[in-house]
Amino acid sequence: MKIIITGAGGFVGQELARVFAADHHIISLTHKALDITDRETVRAYVNDKRPDVIINCAVLGVDVCEAHPALAEAVNVAGPTLLAEAAAEIDAEIMHLSTNYVFDGDRELGAYYTANDEALPINKYGETKLAGERAVLAGAPKSYVVRTSWVFGPGKDNFFRSAARSLVTQQPVRAVNDLWASVTYVSDLVARISDILALRRYGTYQVVNDGCCSHFDFAVELARQLNVDASTLVEGISDATAKRLARRPRNTPMRCLLSAELGLSPMRSWQVAAADFLRQLGG
Ligand SMILES: NC(=O)c1ccc[n+]([C@@H]2O[C@H](COP(=O)([O-])OP(=O)(O)OC[C@H]3O[C@@H](n4cnc5c(N)ncnc54)[C@H](OP(=O)(O)O)[C@@H]3O)[C@@H](O)[C@H]2O)c1
């Protein structure tokens, strides 16, 4: 297939482009190469390249959205809207990446959110991501939304990678212990996106590794697998201590009804995926 990836300079976009290049004709567009909020350029580009699929990985991050709400609307809502319109115009498919932060996270521990649950975001990022999802589903008949959550892998200097790097060298890690969600190994996300595109069943998917954890639980598990002492190296802190601009939903693990209905195999547990992550970092 000919696939345009937007936001391809980011974490997920880069990994998708790298892996998909083996089987597809990939047009990998960084922010500099295509600004998804530029209506005329988006339209002209999509019409000219005529891809089979557009995968939108462009996004404005959680705290930046809170600080710059108008930019959040532009990147997370107007951009996907334009991409969906452009896809519909040439009868292409569009896949839009989204997030567990569309949910409020107020459920009791042990509960999971499915795509049938009401999305009630509590921050600007979640609000705009939800609006972007709706715009894509309404704007293009051949549309997929893929919600994912707390993505880890070697390609981004986020909490997961810095915790792993620190623990490998027995450096201390501070980790939030009162927010929980599903985590997702980027390789597993990309593999599942490939499965979904092959089935061509449009709708909303929730692609995450099995299970649920806090950043603290994740760091403790890494320490266990690395055989280093979590009790001295991993310090639990509260979300309030982390002092971030946007509120985070408290408990947002997800499961995917559509994957189960389509007979896709259950995603492996986050602990097994974390072992692969450590091997990949070590190698
Ligand atoms: N990473 C996670 O933990 C996570 C969790 C849940 C859901 N997701 C979803 O997964 C998707 C990909 O996330 P990610 O982690 O790969 O994000 P990322 O690493 O922050 O990458 C996002 C990319 O989008 C680009 N971008 C921003 N504004 C743009 C615009 N107007 N036009 C074109 N590109 C633009 C950015 O370029 P510049 O930096 O140059 O502006 C950046 O390269 C998003 O939909 C996100 O909501 C990610």
PDB file of C-alpha atoms in Angstrom, residues 123-263:
ATOM      1  CA  ASN A 123      -7.806  18.325  30.255  1.00  0.00           C
ATOM      2  CA  LYS A 124      -7.345  20.236  27.000  1.00  0.00           C
ATOM      3  CA  TYR A 125      -5.288  17.456  25.429  1.00  0.00           C
ATOM      4  CA  GLY A 126      -8.043  14.888  26.077  1.00  0.00           C
ATOM      5  CA  GLU A 127     -10.755  17.285  24.911  1.00  0.00           C
ATOM      6  CA  THR A 128      -9.009  18.072  21.655  1.00  0.00           C
ATOM      7  CA  LYS A 129      -8.009  14.461  21.021  1.00  0.00           C
ATOM      8  CA  LEU A 130     -11.632  13.392  21.449  1.00  0.00           C
ATOM      9  CA  ALA A 131     -12.825  16.142  19.120  1.00  0.00           C
ATOM     10  CA  GLY A 132     -10.168  15.048  16.606  1.00  0.00           C
ATOM     11  CA  GLU A 133     -11.375  11.428  16.778  1.00  0.00           C
ATOM     12  CA  ARG A 134     -14.959  12.495  16.145  1.00  0.00           C
ATOM     13  CA  ALA A 135     -13.962  14.725  13.240  1.00  0.00           C
ATOM     14  CA  VAL A 136     -12.044  11.896  11.579  1.00  0.00           C
ATOM     15  CA  LEU A 137     -14.841   9.345  12.029  1.00  0.00           C
ATOM     16  CA  ALA A 138     -17.417  11.823  10.711  1.00  0.00           C
ATOM     17  CA  GLY A 139     -15.246  13.232   7.927  1.00  0.00           C
ATOM     18  CA  ALA A 140     -14.060  10.072   6.193  1.00  0.00           C
ATOM     19  CA  PRO A 141     -16.128   6.927   5.646  1.00  0.00           C
ATOM     20  CA  LYS A 142     -13.010   4.718   5.724  1.00  0.00           C
ATOM     21  CA  SER A 143     -11.655   5.762   9.095  1.00  0.00           C
ATOM     22  CA  TYR A 144      -9.962   4.089  12.020  1.00  0.00           C
ATOM     23  CA  VAL A 145      -9.247   5.605  15.420  1.00  0.00           C
ATOM     24  CA  VAL A 146      -6.501   3.844  17.355  1.00  0.00           C
ATOM     25  CA  ARG A 147      -6.357   4.879  20.989  1.00  0.00           C
ATOM     26  CA  THR A 148      -3.188   3.924  22.753  1.00  0.00           C
ATOM     27  CA  SER A 149      -1.715   4.683  26.172  1.00  0.00           C
ATOM     28  CA  TRP A 150       1.641   5.453  27.822  1.00  0.00           C
ATOM     29  CA  VAL A 151       3.786   4.256  24.934  1.00  0.00           C
ATOM     30  CA  PHE A 152       7.283   2.994  25.770  1.00  0.00           C
ATOM     31  CA  GLY A 153      10.227   2.088  23.589  1.00  0.00           C
ATOM     32  CA  PRO A 154      13.751   3.192  22.880  1.00  0.00           C
ATOM     33  CA  GLY A 155      12.753   6.055  20.530  1.00  0.00           C
ATOM     34  CA  LYS A 156      11.571   8.734  22.975  1.00  0.00           C
ATOM     35  CA  ASP A 157      13.114  10.229  26.041  1.00  0.00           C
ATOM     36  CA  ASN A 158      10.000   9.881  28.171  1.00  0.00           C
ATOM     37  CA  PHE A 159       9.583   8.497  31.696  1.00  0.00           C
ATOM     38  CA  PHE A 160       9.854   4.865  30.594  1.00  0.00           C
ATOM     39  CA  ARG A 161      13.120   5.208  28.718  1.00  0.00           C
ATOM     40  CA  SER A 162      14.773   7.439  31.287  1.00  0.00           C
ATOM     41  CA  ALA A 163      13.695   5.076  34.114  1.00  0.00           C
ATOM     42  CA  ALA A 164      15.161   2.100  32.256  1.00  0.00           C
ATOM     43  CA  ARG A 165      18.404   3.931  31.510  1.00  0.00           C
ATOM     44  CA  SER A 166      18.739   5.010  35.148  1.00  0.00           C
ATOM     45  CA  LEU A 167      18.060   1.578  36.561  1.00  0.00           C
ATOM     46  CA  VAL A 168      20.497  -0.137  34.177  1.00  0.00           C
ATOM     47  CA  THR A 169      23.223   2.050  35.710  1.00  0.00           C
ATOM     48  CA  GLN A 170      21.733   1.719  39.221  1.00  0.00           C
ATOM     49  CA  GLN A 171      20.756   5.394  39.387  1.00  0.00           C
ATOM     50  CA  PRO A 172      17.671   6.391  41.429  1.00  0.00           C
ATOM     51  CA  VAL A 173      14.275   6.916  39.816  1.00  0.00           C
ATOM     52  CA  ARG A 174      11.322   8.977  41.079  1.00  0.00           C
ATOM     53  CA  ALA A 175       8.016   7.681  39.767  1.00  0.00           C
ATOM     54  CA  VAL A 176       4.385   8.709  40.207  1.00  0.00           C
ATOM     55  CA  ASN A 177       2.520   6.067  42.191  1.00  0.00           C
ATOM     56  CA  ASP A 178      -1.061   7.326  42.214  1.00  0.00           C
ATOM     57  CA  LEU A 179      -1.993   7.327  38.495  1.00  0.00           C
ATOM     58  CA  TRP A 180      -2.675   4.095  36.630  1.00  0.00           C
ATOM     59  CA  ALA A 181      -3.127   3.204  32.968  1.00  0.00           C
ATOM     60  CA  SER A 182      -2.322   0.617  30.342  1.00  0.00           C
ATOM     61  CA  VAL A 183       1.169   0.815  28.872  1.00  0.00           C
ATOM     62  CA  THR A 184       2.060  -0.009  25.282  1.00  0.00           C
ATOM     63  CA  TYR A 185       5.324  -1.196  23.798  1.00  0.00           C
ATOM     64  CA  VAL A 186       5.781   0.755  20.579  1.00  0.00           C
ATOM     65  CA  SER A 187       6.715  -2.395  18.598  1.00  0.00           C
ATOM     66  CA  ASP A 188       3.485  -4.078  19.720  1.00  0.00           C
ATOM     67  CA  LEU A 189       1.488  -0.991  18.767  1.00  0.00           C
ATOM     68  CA  VAL A 190       2.974  -0.938  15.275  1.00  0.00           C
ATOM     69  CA  ALA A 191       2.400  -4.671  14.790  1.00  0.00           C
ATOM     70  CA  ARG A 192      -1.244  -4.324  15.840  1.00  0.00           C
ATOM     71  CA  ILE A 193      -1.757  -1.326  13.555  1.00  0.00           C
ATOM     72  CA  SER A 194      -0.542  -3.529  10.723  1.00  0.00           C
ATOM     73  CA  ASP A 195      -3.074  -6.253  11.691  1.00  0.00           C
ATOM     74  CA  ILE A 196      -5.876  -3.689  11.815  1.00  0.00           C
ATOM     75  CA  LEU A 197      -5.054  -2.228   8.407  1.00  0.00           C
ATOM     76  CA  ALA A 198      -5.059  -5.724   6.923  1.00  0.00           C
ATOM     77  CA  LEU A 199      -8.593  -6.423   8.210  1.00  0.00           C
ATOM     78  CA  ARG A 200     -10.087  -3.165   6.905  1.00  0.00           C
ATOM     79  CA  ARG A 201     -12.757  -2.977   9.547  1.00  0.00           C
ATOM     80  CA  TYR A 202     -13.273   0.684  10.333  1.00  0.00           C
ATOM     81  CA  GLY A 203     -14.024   1.977  13.841  1.00  0.00           C
ATOM     82  CA  THR A 204     -12.388   2.669  17.183  1.00  0.00           C
ATOM     83  CA  TYR A 205      -9.654   0.413  18.557  1.00  0.00           C
ATOM     84  CA  GLN A 206      -7.855   0.564  21.908  1.00  0.00           C
ATOM     85  CA  VAL A 207      -4.379  -0.844  21.422  1.00  0.00           C
ATOM     86  CA  VAL A 208      -2.410  -1.456  24.623  1.00  0.00           C
ATOM     87  CA  ASN A 209      -0.465  -4.234  26.291  1.00  0.00           C
ATOM     88  CA  ASP A 210      -2.475  -6.371  28.683  1.00  0.00           C
ATOM     89  CA  GLY A 211      -2.609  -5.207  32.297  1.00  0.00           C
ATOM     90  CA  CYS A 212      -2.358  -1.913  34.104  1.00  0.00           C
ATOM     91  CA  CYS A 213       0.298  -0.159  36.157  1.00  0.00           C
ATOM     92  CA  SER A 214       1.524   3.125  37.565  1.00  0.00           C
ATOM     93  CA  HIS A 215       4.876   4.582  36.557  1.00  0.00           C
ATOM     94  CA  PHE A 216       6.077   3.378  39.971  1.00  0.00           C
ATOM     95  CA  ASP A 217       4.900  -0.205  39.277  1.00  0.00           C
ATOM     96  CA  PHE A 218       6.636  -0.077  35.882  1.00  0.00           C
ATOM     97  CA  ALA A 219       9.930   1.074  37.410  1.00  0.00           C
ATOM     98  CA  VAL A 220       9.745  -1.581  40.130  1.00  0.00           C
ATOM     99  CA  GLU A 221       9.172  -4.258  37.471  1.00  0.00           C
ATOM    100  CA  LEU A 222      12.157  -2.992  35.452  1.00  0.00           C
ATOM    101  CA  ALA A 223      14.282  -3.136  38.610  1.00  0.00           C
ATOM    102  CA  ARG A 224      13.113  -6.696  39.269  1.00  0.00           C
ATOM    103  CA  GLN A 225      13.982  -7.782  35.727  1.00  0.00           C
ATOM    104  CA  LEU A 226      17.371  -6.039  35.922  1.00  0.00           C
ATOM    105  CA  ASN A 227      17.996  -7.637  39.298  1.00  0.00           C
ATOM    106  CA  VAL A 228      18.645  -4.314  41.017  1.00  0.00           C
ATOM    107  CA  ASP A 229      17.184  -3.196  44.334  1.00  0.00           C
ATOM    108  CA  ALA A 230      13.877  -1.372  43.760  1.00  0.00           C
ATOM    109  CA  SER A 231      13.483  -0.566  47.457  1.00  0.00           C
ATOM    110  CA  THR A 232      16.523   1.717  47.418  1.00  0.00           C
ATOM    111  CA  LEU A 233      16.433   2.895  43.781  1.00  0.00           C
ATOM    112  CA  VAL A 234      12.738   3.548  43.060  1.00  0.00           C
ATOM    113  CA  GLU A 235      11.031   6.323  45.013  1.00  0.00           C
ATOM    114  CA  GLY A 236       7.256   6.691  44.711  1.00  0.00           C
ATOM    115  CA  ILE A 237       5.914  10.235  44.464  1.00  0.00           C
ATOM    116  CA  SER A 238       2.392  11.565  44.109  1.00  0.00           C
ATOM    117  CA  ASP A 239       1.075  13.147  40.915  1.00  0.00           C
ATOM    118  CA  ALA A 240       0.690  16.397  42.871  1.00  0.00           C
ATOM    119  CA  THR A 241       4.433  16.349  43.668  1.00  0.00           C
ATOM    120  CA  ALA A 242       5.236  16.062  39.949  1.00  0.00           C
ATOM    121  CA  LYS A 243       3.661  19.556  39.503  1.00  0.00           C
ATOM    122  CA  ARG A 244       2.616  19.293  35.873  1.00  0.00           C
ATOM    123  CA  LEU A 245       0.484  21.877  34.153  1.00  0.00           C
ATOM    124  CA  ALA A 246      -2.370  19.635  32.971  1.00  0.00           C
ATOM    125  CA  ARG A 247      -4.409  17.418  35.292  1.00  0.00           C
ATOM    126  CA  ARG A 248      -3.999  13.715  34.500  1.00  0.00           C
ATOM    127  CA  PRO A 249      -6.876  11.231  34.713  1.00  0.00           C
ATOM    128  CA  ARG A 250      -6.346   8.914  37.700  1.00  0.00           C
ATOM    129  CA  ASN A 251      -7.081   5.441  36.335  1.00  0.00           C
ATOM    130  CA  THR A 252      -7.501   4.830  32.586  1.00  0.00           C
ATOM    131  CA  PRO A 253      -6.613   1.243  31.623  1.00  0.00           C
ATOM    132  CA  MET A 254      -8.219   0.141  28.358  1.00  0.00           C
ATOM    133  CA  ARG A 255      -9.356  -3.006  26.575  1.00  0.00           C
ATOM    134  CA  CYS A 256     -10.304  -3.434  22.923  1.00  0.00           C
ATOM    135  CA  LEU A 257     -13.724  -4.880  22.111  1.00  0.00           C
ATOM    136  CA  LEU A 258     -13.237  -4.614  18.354  1.00  0.00           C
ATOM    137  CA  SER A 259      -9.963  -6.585  18.373  1.00  0.00           C
ATOM    138  CA  ALA A 260     -11.644  -9.362  20.352  1.00  0.00           C
ATOM    139  CA  GLU A 261     -14.641  -9.356  17.989  1.00  0.00           C
ATOM    140  CA  LEU A 262     -12.323  -9.636  14.977  1.00  0.00           C
ATOM    141  CA  GLY A 263     -10.407 -12.533  16.533  1.00  0.00           C
TER     142      GLY A 263
END
